Short mmCIF file of C-alpha atoms in Angstrom, two decimals:
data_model
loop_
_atom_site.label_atom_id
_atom_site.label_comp_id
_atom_site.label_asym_id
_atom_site.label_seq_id
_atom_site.Cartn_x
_atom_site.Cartn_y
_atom_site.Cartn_z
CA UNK A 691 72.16 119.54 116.65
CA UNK A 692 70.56 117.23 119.20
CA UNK A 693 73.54 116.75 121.97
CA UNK A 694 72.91 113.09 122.68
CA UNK A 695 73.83 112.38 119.34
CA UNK A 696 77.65 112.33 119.60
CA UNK A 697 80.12 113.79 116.85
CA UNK A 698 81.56 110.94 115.28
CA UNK A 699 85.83 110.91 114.16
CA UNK A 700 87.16 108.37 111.45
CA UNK A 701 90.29 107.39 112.94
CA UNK A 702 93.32 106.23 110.16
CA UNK A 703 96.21 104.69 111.63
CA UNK A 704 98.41 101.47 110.39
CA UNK A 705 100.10 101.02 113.47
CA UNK A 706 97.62 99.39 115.76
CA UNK A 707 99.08 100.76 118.93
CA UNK A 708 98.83 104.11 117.85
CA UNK A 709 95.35 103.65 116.37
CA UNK A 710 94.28 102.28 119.97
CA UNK A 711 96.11 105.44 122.03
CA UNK A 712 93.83 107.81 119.28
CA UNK A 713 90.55 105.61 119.88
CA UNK A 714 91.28 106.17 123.48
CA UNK A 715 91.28 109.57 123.52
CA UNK A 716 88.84 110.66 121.25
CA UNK A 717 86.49 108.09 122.93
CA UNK A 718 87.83 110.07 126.71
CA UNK A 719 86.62 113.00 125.43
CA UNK A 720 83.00 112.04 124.38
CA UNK A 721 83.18 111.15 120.51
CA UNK A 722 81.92 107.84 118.53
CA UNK A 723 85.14 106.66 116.88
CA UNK A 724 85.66 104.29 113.54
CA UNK A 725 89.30 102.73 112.92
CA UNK A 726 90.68 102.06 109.68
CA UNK A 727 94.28 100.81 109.22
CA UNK A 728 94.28 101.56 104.75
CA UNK A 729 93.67 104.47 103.20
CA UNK A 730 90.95 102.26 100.57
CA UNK A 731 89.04 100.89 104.21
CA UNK A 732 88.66 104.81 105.52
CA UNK A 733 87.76 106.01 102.10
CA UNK A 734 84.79 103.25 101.82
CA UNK A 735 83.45 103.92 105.55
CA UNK A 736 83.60 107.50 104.84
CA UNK A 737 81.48 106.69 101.72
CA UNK A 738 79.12 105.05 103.92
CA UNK A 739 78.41 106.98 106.42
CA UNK A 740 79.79 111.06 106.72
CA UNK A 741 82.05 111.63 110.19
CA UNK A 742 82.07 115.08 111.70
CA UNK A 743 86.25 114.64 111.54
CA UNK A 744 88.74 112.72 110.16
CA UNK A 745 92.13 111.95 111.79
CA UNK A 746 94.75 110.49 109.75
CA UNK A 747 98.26 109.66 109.96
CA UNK A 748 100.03 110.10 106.64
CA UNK A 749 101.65 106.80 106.26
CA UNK A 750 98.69 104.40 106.10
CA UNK A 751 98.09 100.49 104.63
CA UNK A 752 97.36 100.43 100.90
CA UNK A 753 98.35 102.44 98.19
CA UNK A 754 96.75 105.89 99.43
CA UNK A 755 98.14 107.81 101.80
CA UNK A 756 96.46 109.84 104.41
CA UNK A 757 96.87 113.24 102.13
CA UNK A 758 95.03 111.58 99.51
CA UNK A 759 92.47 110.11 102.34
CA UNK A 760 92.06 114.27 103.52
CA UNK A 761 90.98 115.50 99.73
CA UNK A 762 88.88 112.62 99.50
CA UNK A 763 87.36 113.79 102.92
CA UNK A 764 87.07 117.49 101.78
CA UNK A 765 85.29 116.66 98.46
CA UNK A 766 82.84 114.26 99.68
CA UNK A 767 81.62 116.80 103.19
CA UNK A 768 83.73 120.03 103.08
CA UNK A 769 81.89 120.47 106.99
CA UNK A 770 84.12 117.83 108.36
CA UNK A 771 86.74 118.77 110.22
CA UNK A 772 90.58 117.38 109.53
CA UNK A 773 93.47 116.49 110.92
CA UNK A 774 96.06 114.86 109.39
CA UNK A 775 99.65 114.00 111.64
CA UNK A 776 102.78 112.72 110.75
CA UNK A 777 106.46 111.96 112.11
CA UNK A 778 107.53 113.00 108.65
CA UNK A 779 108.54 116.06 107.33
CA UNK A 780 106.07 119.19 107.48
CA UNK A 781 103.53 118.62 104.95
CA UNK A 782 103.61 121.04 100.80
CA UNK A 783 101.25 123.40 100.67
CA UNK A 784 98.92 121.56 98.46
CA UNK A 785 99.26 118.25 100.68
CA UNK A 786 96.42 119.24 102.99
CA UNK A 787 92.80 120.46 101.51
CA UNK A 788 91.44 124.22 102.82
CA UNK A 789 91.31 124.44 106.77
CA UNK A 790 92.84 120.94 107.76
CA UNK A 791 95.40 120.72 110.18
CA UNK A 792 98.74 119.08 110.37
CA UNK A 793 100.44 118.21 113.69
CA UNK A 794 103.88 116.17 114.38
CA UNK A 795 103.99 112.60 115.85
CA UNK A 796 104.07 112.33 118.47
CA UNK A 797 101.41 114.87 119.28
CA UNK A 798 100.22 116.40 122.73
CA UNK A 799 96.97 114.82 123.25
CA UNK A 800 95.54 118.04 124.54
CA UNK A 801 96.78 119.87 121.35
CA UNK A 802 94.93 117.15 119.32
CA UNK A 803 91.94 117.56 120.95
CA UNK A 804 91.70 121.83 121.42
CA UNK A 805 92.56 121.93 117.49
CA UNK A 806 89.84 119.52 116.75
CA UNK A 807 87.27 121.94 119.06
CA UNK A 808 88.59 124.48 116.97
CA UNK A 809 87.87 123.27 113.45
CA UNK A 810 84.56 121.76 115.02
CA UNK A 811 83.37 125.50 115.88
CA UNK A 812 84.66 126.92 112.98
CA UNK A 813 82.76 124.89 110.82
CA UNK A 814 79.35 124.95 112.65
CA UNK A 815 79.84 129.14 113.15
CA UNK B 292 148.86 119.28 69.17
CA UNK B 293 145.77 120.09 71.20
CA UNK B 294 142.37 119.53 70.37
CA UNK B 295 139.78 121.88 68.61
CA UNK B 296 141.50 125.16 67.39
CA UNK B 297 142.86 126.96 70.71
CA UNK B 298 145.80 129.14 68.04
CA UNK B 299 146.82 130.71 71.55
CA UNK B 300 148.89 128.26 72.03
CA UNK B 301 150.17 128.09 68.77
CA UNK B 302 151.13 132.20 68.74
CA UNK B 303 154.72 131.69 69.96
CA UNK B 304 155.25 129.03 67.67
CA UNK B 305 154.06 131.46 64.62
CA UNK B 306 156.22 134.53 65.95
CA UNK B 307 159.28 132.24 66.53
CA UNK B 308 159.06 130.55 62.55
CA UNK B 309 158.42 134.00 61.00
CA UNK B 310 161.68 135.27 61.96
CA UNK B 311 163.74 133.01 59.84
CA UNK B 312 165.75 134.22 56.80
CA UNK B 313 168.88 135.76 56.05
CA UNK B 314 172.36 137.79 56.66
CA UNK B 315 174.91 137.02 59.93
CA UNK B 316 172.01 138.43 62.20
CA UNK B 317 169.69 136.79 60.89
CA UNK B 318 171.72 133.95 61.42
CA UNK B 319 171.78 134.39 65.10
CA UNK B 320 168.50 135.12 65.05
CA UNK B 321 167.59 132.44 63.50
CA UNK B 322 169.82 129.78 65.86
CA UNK B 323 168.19 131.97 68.71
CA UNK B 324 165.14 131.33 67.15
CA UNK B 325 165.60 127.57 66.92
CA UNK B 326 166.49 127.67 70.53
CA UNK B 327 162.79 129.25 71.27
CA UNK B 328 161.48 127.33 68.71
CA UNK B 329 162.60 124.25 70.72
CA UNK B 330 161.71 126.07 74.37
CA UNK B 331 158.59 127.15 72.75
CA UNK B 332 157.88 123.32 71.50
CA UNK B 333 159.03 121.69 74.73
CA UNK B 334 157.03 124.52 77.13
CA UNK B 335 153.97 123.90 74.79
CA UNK B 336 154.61 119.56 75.24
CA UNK B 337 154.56 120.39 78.45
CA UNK B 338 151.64 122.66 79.01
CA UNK B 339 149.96 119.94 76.97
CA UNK B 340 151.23 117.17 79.70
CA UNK B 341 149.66 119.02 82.41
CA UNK B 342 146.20 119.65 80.84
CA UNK B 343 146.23 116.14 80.02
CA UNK B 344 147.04 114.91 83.53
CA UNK B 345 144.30 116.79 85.14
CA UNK B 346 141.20 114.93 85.62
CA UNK B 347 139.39 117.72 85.55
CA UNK B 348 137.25 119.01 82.53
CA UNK B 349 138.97 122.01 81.22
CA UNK B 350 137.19 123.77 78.54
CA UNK B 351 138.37 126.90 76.91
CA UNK B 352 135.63 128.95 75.57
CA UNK B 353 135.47 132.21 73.09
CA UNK B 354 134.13 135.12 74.75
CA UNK B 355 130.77 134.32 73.34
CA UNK B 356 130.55 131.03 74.85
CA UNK B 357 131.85 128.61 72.03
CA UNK B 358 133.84 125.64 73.17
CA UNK B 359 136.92 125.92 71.48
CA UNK B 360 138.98 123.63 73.33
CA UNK B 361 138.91 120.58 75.84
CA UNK B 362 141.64 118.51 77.23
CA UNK B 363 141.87 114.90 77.50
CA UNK B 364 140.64 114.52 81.43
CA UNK B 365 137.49 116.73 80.27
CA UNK B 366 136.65 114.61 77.06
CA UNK B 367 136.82 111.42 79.39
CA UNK B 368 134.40 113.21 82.13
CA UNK B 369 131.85 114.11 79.81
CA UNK B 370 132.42 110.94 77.75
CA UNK B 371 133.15 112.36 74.61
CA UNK B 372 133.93 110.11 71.60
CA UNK B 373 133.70 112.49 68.95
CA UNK B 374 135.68 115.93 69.32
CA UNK B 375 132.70 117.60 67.04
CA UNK B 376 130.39 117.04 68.92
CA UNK B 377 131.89 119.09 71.78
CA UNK B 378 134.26 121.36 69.63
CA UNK B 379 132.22 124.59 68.54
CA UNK B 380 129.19 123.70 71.01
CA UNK B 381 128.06 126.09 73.26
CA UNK B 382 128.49 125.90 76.58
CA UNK B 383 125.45 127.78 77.94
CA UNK B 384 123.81 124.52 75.89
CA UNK B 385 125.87 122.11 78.29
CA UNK B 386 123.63 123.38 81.55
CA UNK B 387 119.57 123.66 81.66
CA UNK B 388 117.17 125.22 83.83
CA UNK B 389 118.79 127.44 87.06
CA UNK B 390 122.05 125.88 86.00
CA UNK B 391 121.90 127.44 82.51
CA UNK B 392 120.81 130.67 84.25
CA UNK B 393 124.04 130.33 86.59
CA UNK B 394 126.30 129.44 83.87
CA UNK B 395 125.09 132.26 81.92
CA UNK B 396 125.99 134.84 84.95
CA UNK B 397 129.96 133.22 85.72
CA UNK B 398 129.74 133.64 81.54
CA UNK B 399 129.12 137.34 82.03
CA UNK B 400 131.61 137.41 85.09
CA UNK B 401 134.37 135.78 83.44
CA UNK B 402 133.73 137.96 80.25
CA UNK B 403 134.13 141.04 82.02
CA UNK B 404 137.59 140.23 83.65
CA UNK B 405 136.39 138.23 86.88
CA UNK B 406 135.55 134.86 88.13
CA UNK B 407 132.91 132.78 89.49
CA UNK B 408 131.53 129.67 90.74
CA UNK B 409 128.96 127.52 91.11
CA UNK B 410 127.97 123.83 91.39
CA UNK B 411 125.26 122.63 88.84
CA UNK B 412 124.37 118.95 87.07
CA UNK B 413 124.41 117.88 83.68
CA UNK B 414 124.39 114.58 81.94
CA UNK B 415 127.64 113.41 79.79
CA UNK B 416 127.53 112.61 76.01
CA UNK B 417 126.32 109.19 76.94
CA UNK B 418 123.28 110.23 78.90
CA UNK B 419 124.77 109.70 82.23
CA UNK B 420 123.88 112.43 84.89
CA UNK B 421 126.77 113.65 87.24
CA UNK B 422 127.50 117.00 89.87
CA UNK B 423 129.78 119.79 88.91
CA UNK B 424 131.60 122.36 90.43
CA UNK B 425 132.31 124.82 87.91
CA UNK B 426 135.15 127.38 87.90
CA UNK B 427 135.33 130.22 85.21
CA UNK B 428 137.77 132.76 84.66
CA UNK B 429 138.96 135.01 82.45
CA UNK B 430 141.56 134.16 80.39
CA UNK B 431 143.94 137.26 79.26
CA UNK B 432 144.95 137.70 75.35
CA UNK B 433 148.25 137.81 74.01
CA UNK B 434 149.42 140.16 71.38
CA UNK B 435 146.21 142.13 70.98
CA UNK B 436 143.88 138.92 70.25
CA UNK B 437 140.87 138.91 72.00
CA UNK B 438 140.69 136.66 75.63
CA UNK B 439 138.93 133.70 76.01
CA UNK B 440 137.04 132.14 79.10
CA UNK B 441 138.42 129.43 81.21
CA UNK B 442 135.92 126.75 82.39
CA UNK B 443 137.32 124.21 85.14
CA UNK B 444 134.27 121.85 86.04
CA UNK B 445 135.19 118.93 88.77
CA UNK B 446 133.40 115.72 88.75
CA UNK B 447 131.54 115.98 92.40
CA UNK B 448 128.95 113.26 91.42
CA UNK B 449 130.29 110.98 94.38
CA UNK B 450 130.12 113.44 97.10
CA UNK B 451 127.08 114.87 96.12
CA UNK B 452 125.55 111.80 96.04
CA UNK B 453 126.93 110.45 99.37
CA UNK B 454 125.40 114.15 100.92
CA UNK B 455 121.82 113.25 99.77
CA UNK B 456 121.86 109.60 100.92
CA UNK B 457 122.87 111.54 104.41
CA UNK B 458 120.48 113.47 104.01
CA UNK B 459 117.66 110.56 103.79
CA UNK B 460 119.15 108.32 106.12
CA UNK B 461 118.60 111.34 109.13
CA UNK B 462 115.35 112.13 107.77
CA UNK B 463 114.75 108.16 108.05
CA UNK B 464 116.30 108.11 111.52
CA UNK B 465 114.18 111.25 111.96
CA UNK B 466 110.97 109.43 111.30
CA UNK B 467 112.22 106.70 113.20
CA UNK B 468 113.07 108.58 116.83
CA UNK B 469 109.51 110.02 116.12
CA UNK B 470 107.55 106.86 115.38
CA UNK B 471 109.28 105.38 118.34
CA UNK B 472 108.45 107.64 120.72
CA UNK B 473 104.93 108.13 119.45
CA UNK B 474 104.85 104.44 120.61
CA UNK B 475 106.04 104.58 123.81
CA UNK B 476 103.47 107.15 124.70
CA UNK B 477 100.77 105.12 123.16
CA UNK B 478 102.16 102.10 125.53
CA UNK B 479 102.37 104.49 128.48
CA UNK B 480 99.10 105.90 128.30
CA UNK B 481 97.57 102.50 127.77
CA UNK B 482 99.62 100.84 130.98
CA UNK B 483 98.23 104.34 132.84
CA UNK B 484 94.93 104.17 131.29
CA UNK B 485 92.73 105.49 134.50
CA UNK B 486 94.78 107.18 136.14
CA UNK B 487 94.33 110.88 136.51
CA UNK B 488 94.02 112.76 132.84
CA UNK B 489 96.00 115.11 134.07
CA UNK B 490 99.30 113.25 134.74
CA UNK B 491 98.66 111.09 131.11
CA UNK B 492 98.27 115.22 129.21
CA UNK B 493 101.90 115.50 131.28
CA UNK B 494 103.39 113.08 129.76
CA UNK B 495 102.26 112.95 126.19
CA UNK B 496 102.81 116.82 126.32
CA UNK B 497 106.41 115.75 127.21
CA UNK B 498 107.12 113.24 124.81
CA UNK B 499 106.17 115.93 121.84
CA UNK B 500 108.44 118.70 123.53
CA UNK B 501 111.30 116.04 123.45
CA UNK B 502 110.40 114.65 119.94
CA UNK B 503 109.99 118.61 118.46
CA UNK B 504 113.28 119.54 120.15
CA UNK B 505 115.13 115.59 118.81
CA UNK B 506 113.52 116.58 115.59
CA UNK B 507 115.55 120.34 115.45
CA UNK B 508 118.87 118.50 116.68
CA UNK B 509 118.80 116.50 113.96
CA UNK B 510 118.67 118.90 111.24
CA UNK B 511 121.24 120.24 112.81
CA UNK B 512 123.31 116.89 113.00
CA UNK B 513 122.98 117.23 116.99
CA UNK B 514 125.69 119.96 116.81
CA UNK B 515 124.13 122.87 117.53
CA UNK B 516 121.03 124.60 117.69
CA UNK B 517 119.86 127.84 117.68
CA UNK B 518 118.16 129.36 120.43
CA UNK B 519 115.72 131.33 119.22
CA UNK B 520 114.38 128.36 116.73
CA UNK B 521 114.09 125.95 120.18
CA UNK B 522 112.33 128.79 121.62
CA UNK B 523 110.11 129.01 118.45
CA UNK B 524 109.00 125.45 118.17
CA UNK B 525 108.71 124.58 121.83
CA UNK B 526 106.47 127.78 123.06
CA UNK B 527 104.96 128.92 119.78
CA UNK B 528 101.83 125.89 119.99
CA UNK B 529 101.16 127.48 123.30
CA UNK B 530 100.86 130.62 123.19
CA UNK B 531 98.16 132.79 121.57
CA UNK B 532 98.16 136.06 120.19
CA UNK B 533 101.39 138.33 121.80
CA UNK B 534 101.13 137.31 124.94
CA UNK B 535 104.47 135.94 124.89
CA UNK B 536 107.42 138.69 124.61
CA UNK B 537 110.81 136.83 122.59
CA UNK B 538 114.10 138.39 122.95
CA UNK B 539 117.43 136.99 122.55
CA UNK B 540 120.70 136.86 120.95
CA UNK B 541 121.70 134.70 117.96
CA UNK B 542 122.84 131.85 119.97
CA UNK B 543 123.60 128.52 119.47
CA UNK B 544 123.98 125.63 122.15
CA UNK B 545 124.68 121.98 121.76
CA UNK B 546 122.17 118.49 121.86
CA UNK B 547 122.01 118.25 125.47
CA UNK B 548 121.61 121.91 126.39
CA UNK B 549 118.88 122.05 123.60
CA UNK B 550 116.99 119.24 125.06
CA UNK B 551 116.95 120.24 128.37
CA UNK B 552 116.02 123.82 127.73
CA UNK B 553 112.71 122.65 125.06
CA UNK B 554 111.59 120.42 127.84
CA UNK B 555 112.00 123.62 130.31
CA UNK B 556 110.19 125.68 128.36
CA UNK B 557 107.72 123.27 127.25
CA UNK B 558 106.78 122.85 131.69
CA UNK B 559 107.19 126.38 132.44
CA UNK B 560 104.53 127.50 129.73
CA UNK B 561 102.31 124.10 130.65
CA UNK B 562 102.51 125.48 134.19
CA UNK B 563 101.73 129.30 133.01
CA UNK B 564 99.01 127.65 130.89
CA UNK B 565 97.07 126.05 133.77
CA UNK B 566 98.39 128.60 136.69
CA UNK B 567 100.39 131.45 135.55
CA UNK B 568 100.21 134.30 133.41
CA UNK B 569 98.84 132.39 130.47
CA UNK B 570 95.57 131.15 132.12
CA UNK B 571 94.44 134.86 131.80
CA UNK B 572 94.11 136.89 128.51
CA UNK B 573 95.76 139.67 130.14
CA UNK B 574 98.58 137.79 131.67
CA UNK B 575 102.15 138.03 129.85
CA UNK B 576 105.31 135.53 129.61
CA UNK B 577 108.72 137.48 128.55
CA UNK B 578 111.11 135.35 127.41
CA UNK B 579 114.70 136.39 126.88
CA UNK B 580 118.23 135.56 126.74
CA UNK B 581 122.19 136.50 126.07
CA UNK B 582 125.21 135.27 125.49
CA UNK B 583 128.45 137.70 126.69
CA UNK B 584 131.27 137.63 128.35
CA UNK B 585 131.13 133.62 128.54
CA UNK B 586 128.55 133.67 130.42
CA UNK B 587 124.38 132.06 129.02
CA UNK B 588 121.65 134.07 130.39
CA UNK B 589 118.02 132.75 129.89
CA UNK B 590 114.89 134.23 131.85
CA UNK B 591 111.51 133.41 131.63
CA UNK B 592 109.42 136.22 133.19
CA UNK B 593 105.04 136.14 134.31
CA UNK B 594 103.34 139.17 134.79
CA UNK B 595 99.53 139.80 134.73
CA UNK B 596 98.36 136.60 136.04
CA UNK B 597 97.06 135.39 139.18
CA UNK B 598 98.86 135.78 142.51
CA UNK B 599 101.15 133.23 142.88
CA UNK B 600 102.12 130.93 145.48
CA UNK B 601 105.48 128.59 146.32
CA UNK B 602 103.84 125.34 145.29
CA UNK B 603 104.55 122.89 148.39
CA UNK B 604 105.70 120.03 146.78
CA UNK B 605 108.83 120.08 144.29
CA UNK B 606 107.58 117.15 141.77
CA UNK B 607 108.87 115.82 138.48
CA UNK B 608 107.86 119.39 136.75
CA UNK B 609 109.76 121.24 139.12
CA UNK B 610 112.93 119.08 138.41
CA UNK B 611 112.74 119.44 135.19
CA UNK B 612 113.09 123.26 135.32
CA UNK B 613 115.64 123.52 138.13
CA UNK B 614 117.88 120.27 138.71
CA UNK B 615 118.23 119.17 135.01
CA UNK B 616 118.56 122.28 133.87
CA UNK B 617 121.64 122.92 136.05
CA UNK B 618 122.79 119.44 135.26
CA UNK B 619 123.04 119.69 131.42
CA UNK B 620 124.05 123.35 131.51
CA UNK B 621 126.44 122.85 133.91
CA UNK B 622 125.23 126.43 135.92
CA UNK B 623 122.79 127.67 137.83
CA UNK B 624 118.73 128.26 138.33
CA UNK B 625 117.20 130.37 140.22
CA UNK B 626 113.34 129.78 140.55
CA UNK B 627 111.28 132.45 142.57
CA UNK B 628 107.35 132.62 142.90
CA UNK B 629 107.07 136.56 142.71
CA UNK B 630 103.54 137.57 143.87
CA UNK B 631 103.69 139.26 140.08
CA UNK B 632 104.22 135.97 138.90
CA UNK B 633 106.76 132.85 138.09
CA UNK B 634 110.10 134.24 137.64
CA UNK B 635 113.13 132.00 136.25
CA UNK B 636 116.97 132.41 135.58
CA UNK B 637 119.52 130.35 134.04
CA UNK B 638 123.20 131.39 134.15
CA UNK B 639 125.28 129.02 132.91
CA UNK B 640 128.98 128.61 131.01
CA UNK B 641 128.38 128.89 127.84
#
């Protein structure tokens, strides 16, 4: 892949502040970032354009919630990486589609980011 | 007399009319007779008193589960306007699912001379769903009949019910402390936006060592927690493979010991991530502690990592290993840069 094209991460949060602190720090560490606060506005941009990851809170606007946003995710591009967080409860085992994963809110920034490297290489090895 | 066709009751009553007819004797025996007759018809009134004052659902059953018998505070609890449609039921029927499969085992319990327990749900004859606890016994013959099976099932619908809404309302307070501290990192890291990447890692890594250790606490209705779990949670995101050696007691400590000690933990292996033993593959962290004697005993141990050298300024990390570690445990630290590597102790009243 050419590096001057950046990796690209769809960012779903519903509570602005928290959607600006992940924009932040996904922009910090060198990737193009698109917001959506529903699950209905991430599921249309990821039909318009794939991301190379999707981060998604659980709890988002709209009648689907960020599980639902992760299978969506994993059928359309099975490549992109996933991370779904949450202040709820540990997710089921069949909340989160094969190799995404969950952290807690509020989540170590550095954690985020060295688990996002991680499914990145996986999924290019 | 008392519902369904429990003739236990009724045995003295047979014995006591049978022996009535003639001669002097018989006579006697038959005053003395009238006499039990009368004891026999008052004891049995006021047996029936008792059952009927108990607001709990007593059910007499045949060995092979058939209810044979229910008294007035039962036929109220499950709502029951007609006696057949309860008399001559079976009671495995009552329960469904792991219930039934309960039931079925305190059937097999009671049936062999014991008793058991357990707490299950089923709806009444109306449809409306309520919380048992069920007692069954065995109930001893008389005059070479078979026994029967005792069934004592307490309406627990309230308390079971005021246990779950507990139950969401901390999970809601839960989501809550977490939501609210995800928020004040977002605002901190935006007011520091900047400043050194570094200090803003710090902090969020903070904020999730204090919202993983909250998030324990409250399971535990800030009580208690145990050790080793703390230990679990806080270190187990940092440390690969078995690089970190756990040993300890089953101990538990209380809200402010636990959150002290996560946040501890959570610098010391940030610290052995970026200088210590854990920013080399070969480098190890041994973590143990004991409780004996009154006395807490916690250590956190480097080896294999680089040399190491008494930093030269004692900043907020430091502080939070030594000073409010002492503070909330009420005991003491002892912090010493080894040339093997980091070495920590915490004694404290426990």
């Amino acid at each position: 892949m050419n590096p001057a094209i950046k990796l690209s991460v769809l960012v779903a949060e519903d509570e602005s502040l928290l959607r600006m602190m992940a924009t932040d720090m996904f922009e910090d560490a060198g990737f193009r970032v698109v917001e959506a606060s529903s699950g209905e506005a991430a599921a249309e941009l990821l039909k318009a354009a794939p991301v190379s990851a999707l981060f998604t809170d659980v709890e988002l606007l709209g009648t689907m919630n960020g599980f639902q946003l992760a299978k969506i995710s994993y059928e359309r591009d099975p490549h992109a990486a996933i991370l779904v967080v949450s202040g709820r409860q540990l997710p089921k085992p069949d909340d989160l589609p094969p190799g995404a994963i969950f952290l807690s809110k509020p989540y170590d920034l550095q954690r985020v980011l060295q688990s996002l490297q991680q499914l990145i290489d996986n999924k290019a090895s | 007399m008392v519902s369904g066709s429990y003739d236990a009751i009724g045995d003295k009553l047979e014995e006591s009319q049978t022996a009535g007819n003639g001669g002097p004797l018989a006579q006697t025996a038959l005053q003395n007779s009238e006499v039990a007759l009368a004891e026999s018809v008052e004891a049995q009134a006021f047996l029936k008193r008792v059952l009927d004052a108990s607001k709990d659902c007593i059910k007499v059953l045949t060995l092979d589960g058939a209810i044979i018998f229910i008294n007035n505070g039962g036929r109220d609890a499950m709502e029951v306007d007609d006696l057949d449609n309860i008399v001559g039921a079976s009671w495995i029927d009552i329960w469904s699912g792991a219930d039934a499969l309960a039931a079925q085992r305190a059937l097999e319990i009671a049936r062999r001379g014991g008793s058991d327990q357990f707490v299950a749900r089923t709806s009444t004859l109306k449809g409306r769903m309520k919380h048992w606890h069920v007692t069954v016994a065995y109930l001893p013959a008389t005059s070479g009949k078979s026994g029967h099976v005792l069934s004592i099932s307490r309406d627990v619908t309230l308390e079971t019910e005021a246990e779950a809404q507990r139950e969401m309302l901390s999970h809601e307070l839960s989501h809550r402390i977490k939501n609210s501290l995800a928020l004040a990192q977002a605002i901190g890291l935006q007011t520091f936006r900047g400043a050194d990447p570094s200090k803003q890692q710090h902090f969020s890594g903070r904020l999730a060592a204090l919202a993983t250790a909250q998030d324990l606490l409250l399971q535990t209705r800030w009580e208690s927690v145990p050790v080793s779990d703390l230990v679990d949670r806080t270190l187990s995101p940092m440390c690969s493979g078995d690089q970190c050696l756990i040993d300890g007691d089953d101990v538990r400590i209380d809200g402010r010991k636990g959150l002290a000690l996560a946040l501890a933990i959570h610098e010391l292996a940030t610290n052995a991530l970026k200088y210590g033993s854990l920013s080399v593959p070969t480098g190890k962290v041994s973590l143990s502690w004991s409780s004996s004697d009154g006395l807490f005993k916690f250590t956190w141990v480097e080896t294999g990592g680089p040399m190491v050298n008494n930093p030269t300024t004692k900043g907020f990390g430091t502080r939070l290993i030594t000073r409010n570690l002492e503070s909330d445990f009420m005991g003491s630290v002892e912090l010493n840069y080894v040339p093997s590597g980091l070495v920590l102790s915490l004694t404290a009243p426990i």
